[in-house]
Structure formats: C-alpha cells, structure tokens
C-alpha cells in the first residue's frame, strides 16, 4: 500500500518530517520492491517503528516504510524458547502473542510501545546486572539490504555480521524478521520504596549485585531516592497484582497526571518546582506487588518529555550522579522530572552502549515544552568525562568523530554498512552525524 506522506512526528515532538511517500508493505517481497523502487528513483528509504526515539534516527524524508503488517509470530520453537517475530511487532502485543508458548522477554525497559525492530536497533534496555539490552536476545535476523537482497544472519549464516545486525541503528537494512531467545514466562516480585539518596549511592555496588533488577529515581530538590527492586520468581508463583485503582493512582495520577500539572505550572512559575518535587517525594513509593514480568517492568507514560541517557562504566555511577546533583544545585535550575539510574550486563554487540563493560545508565528528563539544551548540555559534559556513551535513541550531540574513541568496533560497523548499504539508501541526517556519510 502506498500513500502520500502526511506529517510524521515522534512521540517527544522533537522531530517531524513530511515523507515524499509512505509505504506499508505486507510481505518481504513488497519490502524488497520498495527498496528497489526507491533506488530506481534515487530516494532514500527508512522503516519507522513507533516513533519513540527522541533523536532524529527514524526521520525519513524520502520513503517512509511502515511495517505494521509485518507483525506477529512467524515461527516458535517451544523446546528451545526461540521465537521468530515480524519486525514490526509492538512489544505490548508480546504477552498475548507469547502466551500460547509460555514464553517471555527476559528483561524490558520502562514502556512497551516500541516495535521489536525499533527497540533493538537503538539499544533499548531495562535494568539488571545479569541482563543485556533487548538486542542481546537476537539469535537470527532477516533483512533487506540497500540493494534489495534478502539476507539471513544467524549463528550458522554470515554469523560474523550478528554483532552489527543485532543493533544496527537502522543503517544496515530493513529488518523483516527477528528470532529471539526467550525465557519461560516468569513472575516478578516488586518492592518500591523511598530511601535516603546518599545511602543508596554509598551502597551502589552491593545493591546492583544483590538484586535481579535494581534501579532508582531521584527527584531533584529532594534527599530521597525511590528504589525499585524486582526479584524473579517462577511462572507459577502466586501473584499479587496492583489493583486497577492502585495502578491508576500511582501510574496515572502521580507519575503522569500530577507531573502534568507540575510541569505545566513550572514552565510559567519555575520557583514552584522544588515544593512540588517534595510533595511527589512524599506521595510516591512503598509498593509491594507481584505479577507477570511485562506488567511489572513497564508502565504507561502519558506526559511528554525529552530525555538524554548516558551509559557509563558501572563503578562511575555514584561520582557521575553526584556531579549532576551538584550541577543542578549550583545552577539553581528547577527540574521537575526525576533522574533515572539503571544497570546492564556487558555485551558484545558492536554499537551497544554496554559493549565490553558492565554499565550504569543515568537518564535526565525535561518536560517537552521546556528548553532542555542547557541542562542536557551540561550533564552531557559530565557523562563524557566519565567515558559515557549516549543512548542512540535519546538526545545527545555526539558525532562520528567523538564516538569513534568510545566504540572499538565503529570502523568494523561502517565496513558492514559499506557492504550492506553501499549507496546509503538508509541514511538520514542523524546517521550521517553519528556514522559519517
Ligand atoms: C516514553 C519513552 C520511554 C522509553 N523508555 C526506554 C527504556 O526504558 N529503555 C530504553 O533503552 N529506551 C527507552 N526509550 C527509547 C526507545 O526504546 C527507543 O528510542 C526505541 O528505538 C523506540 O522504538 P520505536 O519502535 O519507536 O522505533 P523508532 O524510534 O520509530 O525507530 C528507531 C530506529 O529503528 C529503526 N527501525 C525501525 N524498524 C526497523 C526495521 N524494521 N528495520 C531496521 N530498522 C528499523 C528506525 O529506522 C530507527 O533508526 C523510551 C522512549 C520513550 C518515548
């Protein structure tokens, strides 16, 4: 199906574009034809997922591909836990799709709105030192290259390309199928509680190693960290889900509704932020519940924000965090959104933010109507001094030149790009900035 492009905007409203054409292929052959047609007319082409990247990584001024019709389970091997999904499958459909097989993703991020191809292509991650980002679960991929060929990359076919293709920034081809190594469905026991921030920072190393999934939020202008500790239990463990009312009060009213009020008010009267931050601080926390993993890992985010997230070596987190806290105090900024701190295992995907090192993530947010440039710029300088790597889907200002020292395989990745997309059919301004022309 082809349509003329209406204006596309990403979730955070940081990017917009009016593609010349939008195509919605319903088969692998149709994706190949779309790439060849783009080549014939000298246009660039780019698949878009759910538009949840804050950067311009998904911007497609030429042909935009919507893969909503390449979605769902293509193949499932219950014995090995390997499932092949259409690349456009949204994560929020996985619990329903995987229920017949009793399988689940081993880890997830904060939301489930992304597509599987979009999430893995930017290095989306959750938290937990025993777990890599979502892309580490990919054991095979099928993609249409820049010359329209269908390429299979797996442990037995072109295996040397796997560390590039698993997390390819959308630069190597149009992924049409991804095979993931999943785990038996499991229950998570969640404990969320406010704790003194300094104690959390001092115990950082032990806390992240003791828990399956540990993270914390800090609301600037308070002394409190809201910690979240999730423990994995078998799939038949008893569940104590959050009641619908409790989930609504906590997630909608506090995490979203109350924020909306604070953020809107703070844009006209910034002085109110510390007062409201302390109220949020008093109201949130102290939850103890257990449910199937997707319901615990993910929440709904209805207040729009902008985000920058940096991956630093795990041990650098307390120092880097304290520097950000001092910065906010020194500058007297009124910051209404919390800072989120998470962890991940080291992995071997060439462009993974956790490549080759145990990693801590520090994420800063700002209400989408506020100017985030000064705050994010100053935090970015701190992160860079700690060898930080920016999340590919979140705001940052780095370039191919500044990134090359951070990724030992950046040149290898560009070599794979030269092979799979010699004409730069999948390029856009963001990829030119971070990978070069
Ligand atoms: C509210 C919110 C919460 C978030 N929480 C987290 C979090 O907890 N952890 C985290 O790490 N990140 C998080 N993110 C970031 C988000 O996970 C990533 O930006 C992710 O890439 C978005 O997926 P998407 O489907 O929207 O992809 P898009 O943003 O639409 O696209 C991302 C990239 O994937 C490429 N792509 C999409 N489909 C294909 C395909 N079939 N073949 C090849 N390339 C393809 C696009 O071309 C583009 O380059 C969050 C973002 C938001 C807005």
mmCIF file of C-alpha atoms in Angstrom, residues 66-307:
data_model
loop_
_atom_site.group_PDB
_atom_site.id
_atom_site.type_symbol
_atom_site.label_atom_id
_atom_site.label_comp_id
_atom_site.label_asym_id
_atom_site.label_seq_id
_atom_site.Cartn_x
_atom_site.Cartn_y
_atom_site.Cartn_z
ATOM 1 C CA UNK A 66 5.515 1.359 7.954
ATOM 2 C CA UNK A 67 5.971 -2.310 8.907
ATOM 3 C CA UNK A 68 2.732 -2.695 10.865
ATOM 4 C CA UNK A 69 1.686 -5.505 8.508
ATOM 5 C CA UNK A 70 4.899 -7.469 9.159
ATOM 6 C CA UNK A 71 3.921 -8.272 12.696
ATOM 7 C CA UNK A 72 3.237 -11.280 14.904
ATOM 8 C CA UNK A 73 4.758 -14.731 15.445
ATOM 9 C CA UNK A 74 6.297 -16.239 12.297
ATOM 10 C CA UNK A 75 7.691 -19.353 13.980
ATOM 11 C CA UNK A 76 8.061 -20.669 17.538
ATOM 12 C CA UNK A 77 10.177 -23.491 18.958
ATOM 13 C CA UNK A 78 8.925 -24.063 22.477
ATOM 14 C CA UNK A 79 11.663 -26.579 23.317
ATOM 15 C CA UNK A 80 14.459 -24.056 22.729
ATOM 16 C CA UNK A 81 12.489 -20.911 23.611
ATOM 17 C CA UNK A 82 13.258 -19.376 20.235
ATOM 18 C CA UNK A 83 10.570 -17.317 18.565
ATOM 19 C CA UNK A 84 10.683 -15.515 15.223
ATOM 20 C CA UNK A 85 8.696 -12.282 15.098
ATOM 21 C CA UNK A 86 7.729 -9.941 12.295
ATOM 22 C CA UNK A 87 9.957 -6.861 12.688
ATOM 23 C CA UNK A 88 7.008 -4.506 13.149
ATOM 24 C CA UNK A 89 5.623 -6.382 16.175
ATOM 25 C CA UNK A 90 4.877 -3.940 19.022
ATOM 26 C CA UNK A 91 6.238 -5.042 22.391
ATOM 27 C CA UNK A 92 2.858 -4.562 24.051
ATOM 28 C CA UNK A 93 1.449 -7.388 21.918
ATOM 29 C CA UNK A 94 4.045 -9.879 23.123
ATOM 30 C CA UNK A 95 2.245 -11.065 26.273
ATOM 31 C CA UNK A 96 -0.763 -12.094 24.132
ATOM 32 C CA UNK A 97 1.344 -13.496 21.284
ATOM 33 C CA UNK A 98 3.665 -15.480 23.547
ATOM 34 C CA UNK A 99 1.021 -16.775 25.983
ATOM 35 C CA UNK A 100 0.375 -19.986 23.976
ATOM 36 C CA UNK A 101 4.094 -20.847 24.260
ATOM 37 C CA UNK A 102 4.525 -19.801 27.909
ATOM 38 C CA UNK A 103 7.492 -17.562 26.967
ATOM 39 C CA UNK A 104 8.574 -14.000 27.743
ATOM 40 C CA UNK A 105 11.354 -11.482 27.117
ATOM 41 C CA UNK A 106 13.931 -11.870 29.908
ATOM 42 C CA UNK A 107 14.041 -8.117 30.513
ATOM 43 C CA UNK A 108 12.211 -4.991 29.354
ATOM 44 C CA UNK A 109 12.522 -1.215 29.569
ATOM 45 C CA UNK A 110 10.045 1.224 31.092
ATOM 46 C CA UNK A 111 7.442 1.089 28.342
ATOM 47 C CA UNK A 112 6.113 -1.377 25.770
ATOM 48 C CA UNK A 113 5.006 0.943 22.950
ATOM 49 C CA UNK A 114 8.079 0.307 20.763
ATOM 50 C CA UNK A 115 8.338 -2.207 17.931
ATOM 51 C CA UNK A 116 10.771 -5.079 18.338
ATOM 52 C CA UNK A 117 12.929 -3.857 15.425
ATOM 53 C CA UNK A 118 12.876 -0.224 16.569
ATOM 54 C CA UNK A 119 13.697 -1.100 20.176
ATOM 55 C CA UNK A 120 16.595 -3.412 19.354
ATOM 56 C CA UNK A 121 18.011 -1.160 16.615
ATOM 57 C CA UNK A 122 18.688 1.657 19.112
ATOM 58 C CA UNK A 123 19.897 -0.482 22.012
ATOM 59 C CA UNK A 124 16.806 -0.281 24.218
ATOM 60 C CA UNK A 125 17.494 -1.740 27.660
ATOM 61 C CA UNK A 126 15.919 -2.238 31.048
ATOM 62 C CA UNK A 127 17.812 -2.752 34.283
ATOM 63 C CA UNK A 128 19.588 -5.704 35.893
ATOM 64 C CA UNK A 129 23.268 -6.541 36.010
ATOM 65 C CA UNK A 130 22.646 -10.089 34.850
ATOM 66 C CA UNK A 131 20.877 -8.947 31.678
ATOM 67 C CA UNK A 132 21.864 -7.265 28.438
ATOM 68 C CA UNK A 133 19.660 -4.947 26.398
ATOM 69 C CA UNK A 134 16.860 -6.342 24.220
ATOM 70 C CA UNK A 135 19.166 -6.762 21.206
ATOM 71 C CA UNK A 136 21.263 -9.331 23.065
ATOM 72 C CA UNK A 137 18.336 -11.777 22.731
ATOM 73 C CA UNK A 138 18.532 -11.779 18.921
ATOM 74 C CA UNK A 139 19.896 -15.069 17.564
ATOM 75 C CA UNK A 140 18.936 -14.540 13.919
ATOM 76 C CA UNK A 141 17.666 -11.787 11.657
ATOM 77 C CA UNK A 142 16.353 -11.442 8.128
ATOM 78 C CA UNK A 143 16.894 -8.105 6.463
ATOM 79 C CA UNK A 144 16.533 -6.468 3.078
ATOM 80 C CA UNK A 145 19.807 -4.785 2.175
ATOM 81 C CA UNK A 146 20.333 -1.498 0.332
ATOM 82 C CA UNK A 147 20.494 -3.395 -2.958
ATOM 83 C CA UNK A 148 17.187 -5.151 -2.319
ATOM 84 C CA UNK A 149 18.601 -8.563 -1.412
ATOM 85 C CA UNK A 150 17.142 -10.667 1.372
ATOM 86 C CA UNK A 151 19.926 -11.604 3.773
ATOM 87 C CA UNK A 152 19.758 -14.080 6.645
ATOM 88 C CA UNK A 153 22.182 -13.584 9.509
ATOM 89 C CA UNK A 154 22.278 -16.277 12.192
ATOM 90 C CA UNK A 155 24.656 -18.409 14.238
ATOM 91 C CA UNK A 156 25.244 -20.511 11.095
ATOM 92 C CA UNK A 157 24.794 -17.989 8.229
ATOM 93 C CA UNK A 158 27.004 -14.902 7.998
ATOM 94 C CA UNK A 159 27.467 -15.226 11.777
ATOM 95 C CA UNK A 160 30.240 -12.614 11.712
ATOM 96 C CA UNK A 161 27.578 -9.968 10.973
ATOM 97 C CA UNK A 162 25.450 -10.709 14.059
ATOM 98 C CA UNK A 163 27.199 -8.237 16.418
ATOM 99 C CA UNK A 164 26.461 -5.471 13.894
ATOM 100 C CA UNK A 165 22.988 -6.502 12.702
ATOM 101 C CA UNK A 166 21.526 -7.067 16.176
ATOM 102 C CA UNK A 167 21.913 -3.357 16.957
ATOM 103 C CA UNK A 168 22.191 -1.638 13.592
ATOM 104 C CA UNK A 169 20.671 1.852 14.107
ATOM 105 C CA UNK A 170 18.508 1.178 11.028
ATOM 106 C CA UNK A 171 21.662 1.742 8.954
ATOM 107 C CA UNK A 172 22.224 -1.768 7.587
ATOM 108 C CA UNK A 173 18.898 -2.745 6.072
ATOM 109 C CA UNK A 174 15.196 -3.190 6.644
ATOM 110 C CA UNK A 175 14.786 -5.908 9.238
ATOM 111 C CA UNK A 176 11.824 -8.076 8.317
ATOM 112 C CA UNK A 177 12.126 -10.890 10.870
ATOM 113 C CA UNK A 178 13.941 -11.260 14.163
ATOM 114 C CA UNK A 179 14.465 -14.541 16.032
ATOM 115 C CA UNK A 180 14.765 -14.055 19.773
ATOM 116 C CA UNK A 181 15.967 -16.313 22.549
ATOM 117 C CA UNK A 182 13.185 -16.053 25.122
ATOM 118 C CA UNK A 183 12.734 -17.491 28.617
ATOM 119 C CA UNK A 184 9.840 -19.288 30.304
ATOM 120 C CA UNK A 185 7.185 -16.834 31.454
ATOM 121 C CA UNK A 186 8.020 -15.588 34.956
ATOM 122 C CA UNK A 187 6.613 -13.575 37.818
ATOM 123 C CA UNK A 188 8.362 -10.528 39.269
ATOM 124 C CA UNK A 189 8.078 -9.516 42.884
ATOM 125 C CA UNK A 190 8.390 -5.732 43.006
ATOM 126 C CA UNK A 191 9.356 -3.664 46.017
ATOM 127 C CA UNK A 192 9.341 0.098 45.547
ATOM 128 C CA UNK A 193 10.300 2.338 48.432
ATOM 129 C CA UNK A 194 11.738 5.750 49.215
ATOM 130 C CA UNK A 195 15.239 5.608 50.736
ATOM 131 C CA UNK A 196 17.878 8.198 51.643
ATOM 132 C CA UNK A 197 19.709 9.057 48.433
ATOM 133 C CA UNK A 198 23.186 9.141 49.989
ATOM 134 C CA UNK A 199 22.771 5.624 51.429
ATOM 135 C CA UNK A 200 21.758 4.299 48.016
ATOM 136 C CA UNK A 201 24.818 5.869 46.382
ATOM 137 C CA UNK A 202 27.130 4.565 49.082
ATOM 138 C CA UNK A 203 25.741 1.034 48.770
ATOM 139 C CA UNK A 204 25.573 1.191 44.958
ATOM 140 C CA UNK A 205 27.914 -1.683 44.153
ATOM 141 C CA UNK A 206 26.243 -4.110 46.568
ATOM 142 C CA UNK A 207 22.702 -3.078 45.730
ATOM 143 C CA UNK A 208 23.038 -3.652 41.991
ATOM 144 C CA UNK A 209 24.715 -7.019 42.529
ATOM 145 C CA UNK A 210 22.256 -8.251 45.155
ATOM 146 C CA UNK A 211 19.089 -7.738 43.111
ATOM 147 C CA UNK A 212 17.862 -9.260 39.859
ATOM 148 C CA UNK A 213 16.646 -5.853 38.683
ATOM 149 C CA UNK A 214 17.553 -2.730 40.645
ATOM 150 C CA UNK A 215 17.019 0.896 39.696
ATOM 151 C CA UNK A 216 16.306 4.206 41.365
ATOM 152 C CA UNK A 217 14.734 7.538 40.597
ATOM 153 C CA UNK A 218 15.798 10.775 42.179
ATOM 154 C CA UNK A 219 13.621 13.851 42.157
ATOM 155 C CA UNK A 220 15.933 16.878 42.050
ATOM 156 C CA UNK A 221 15.465 19.148 45.083
ATOM 157 C CA UNK A 222 14.902 16.190 47.429
ATOM 158 C CA UNK A 223 17.175 13.919 49.507
ATOM 159 C CA UNK A 224 15.252 10.792 48.588
ATOM 160 C CA UNK A 225 15.742 8.036 46.053
ATOM 161 C CA UNK A 226 12.745 5.965 45.006
ATOM 162 C CA UNK A 227 14.268 2.488 44.670
ATOM 163 C CA UNK A 228 12.738 -0.335 42.654
ATOM 164 C CA UNK A 229 13.925 -3.864 43.367
ATOM 165 C CA UNK A 230 12.440 -6.665 41.304
ATOM 166 C CA UNK A 231 13.019 -10.321 42.137
ATOM 167 C CA UNK A 232 12.395 -13.070 39.594
ATOM 168 C CA UNK A 233 10.055 -15.897 40.607
ATOM 169 C CA UNK A 234 8.821 -18.946 38.674
ATOM 170 C CA UNK A 235 5.836 -18.506 36.357
ATOM 171 C CA UNK A 236 3.520 -20.377 38.719
ATOM 172 C CA UNK A 237 4.435 -18.270 41.775
ATOM 173 C CA UNK A 238 1.482 -16.574 43.375
ATOM 174 C CA UNK A 239 0.737 -13.136 42.036
ATOM 175 C CA UNK A 240 -0.395 -10.061 43.889
ATOM 176 C CA UNK A 241 -1.046 -7.628 41.041
ATOM 177 C CA UNK A 242 -1.550 -3.952 41.621
ATOM 178 C CA UNK A 243 -5.278 -3.309 41.787
ATOM 179 C CA UNK A 244 -6.628 -1.269 38.911
ATOM 180 C CA UNK A 245 -7.319 1.641 41.232
ATOM 181 C CA UNK A 246 -3.865 1.462 42.821
ATOM 182 C CA UNK A 247 -2.190 1.253 39.408
ATOM 183 C CA UNK A 248 -4.248 4.223 38.245
ATOM 184 C CA UNK A 249 -3.458 6.281 41.339
ATOM 185 C CA UNK A 250 0.257 5.511 41.182
ATOM 186 C CA UNK A 251 0.928 5.486 37.464
ATOM 187 C CA UNK A 252 -1.619 7.865 36.065
ATOM 188 C CA UNK A 253 -2.276 10.345 38.812
ATOM 189 C CA UNK A 254 1.186 10.513 40.321
ATOM 190 C CA UNK A 255 3.574 9.514 37.558
ATOM 191 C CA UNK A 256 1.638 11.259 34.825
ATOM 192 C CA UNK A 257 -1.270 13.418 35.941
ATOM 193 C CA UNK A 258 0.412 15.134 38.823
ATOM 194 C CA UNK A 259 3.515 15.635 36.736
ATOM 195 C CA UNK A 260 1.497 17.222 34.006
ATOM 196 C CA UNK A 261 0.253 19.826 36.459
ATOM 197 C CA UNK A 262 3.689 20.395 37.945
ATOM 198 C CA UNK A 263 5.356 20.626 34.569
ATOM 199 C CA UNK A 264 2.781 22.988 33.094
ATOM 200 C CA UNK A 265 2.927 25.175 36.196
ATOM 201 C CA UNK A 266 6.710 25.044 36.343
ATOM 202 C CA UNK A 267 7.033 26.391 32.811
ATOM 203 C CA UNK A 268 5.240 29.601 33.891
ATOM 204 C CA UNK A 269 6.455 29.696 37.516
ATOM 205 C CA UNK A 270 9.730 27.706 37.821
ATOM 206 C CA UNK A 271 10.052 28.540 41.531
ATOM 207 C CA UNK A 272 7.276 26.108 42.435
ATOM 208 C CA UNK A 273 9.204 23.029 41.292
ATOM 209 C CA UNK A 274 11.146 22.205 44.473
ATOM 210 C CA UNK A 275 7.946 22.482 46.536
ATOM 211 C CA UNK A 276 6.063 20.100 44.251
ATOM 212 C CA UNK A 277 9.042 17.765 43.970
ATOM 213 C CA UNK A 278 8.870 17.314 47.729
ATOM 214 C CA UNK A 279 5.117 16.537 47.514
ATOM 215 C CA UNK A 280 5.754 13.892 44.835
ATOM 216 C CA UNK A 281 8.528 12.615 47.038
ATOM 217 C CA UNK A 282 6.039 12.163 49.908
ATOM 218 C CA UNK A 283 3.355 10.561 47.770
ATOM 219 C CA UNK A 284 5.296 8.007 45.744
ATOM 220 C CA UNK A 285 6.821 4.743 46.825
ATOM 221 C CA UNK A 286 6.087 1.917 49.233
ATOM 222 C CA UNK A 287 4.559 -0.534 46.836
ATOM 223 C CA UNK A 288 4.913 -4.292 47.133
ATOM 224 C CA UNK A 289 3.332 -6.430 44.453
ATOM 225 C CA UNK A 290 3.928 -9.422 42.181
ATOM 226 C CA UNK A 291 2.789 -10.027 38.636
ATOM 227 C CA UNK A 292 3.846 -11.461 35.283
ATOM 228 C CA UNK A 293 7.011 -9.674 34.169
ATOM 229 C CA UNK A 294 5.633 -7.330 31.468
ATOM 230 C CA UNK A 295 3.113 -5.839 33.916
ATOM 231 C CA UNK A 296 5.936 -5.090 36.390
ATOM 232 C CA UNK A 297 8.667 -3.939 34.003
ATOM 233 C CA UNK A 298 6.526 -1.490 32.047
ATOM 234 C CA UNK A 299 4.261 1.447 32.827
ATOM 235 C CA UNK A 300 2.341 3.997 30.782
ATOM 236 C CA UNK A 301 3.895 7.390 30.180
ATOM 237 C CA UNK A 302 1.360 9.934 29.064
ATOM 238 C CA UNK A 303 3.212 13.130 29.970
ATOM 239 C CA UNK A 304 5.519 14.008 27.113
ATOM 240 C CA UNK A 305 9.135 14.682 27.968
ATOM 241 C CA UNK A 306 12.582 14.887 26.407
ATOM 242 C CA UNK A 307 15.292 12.560 27.525
#
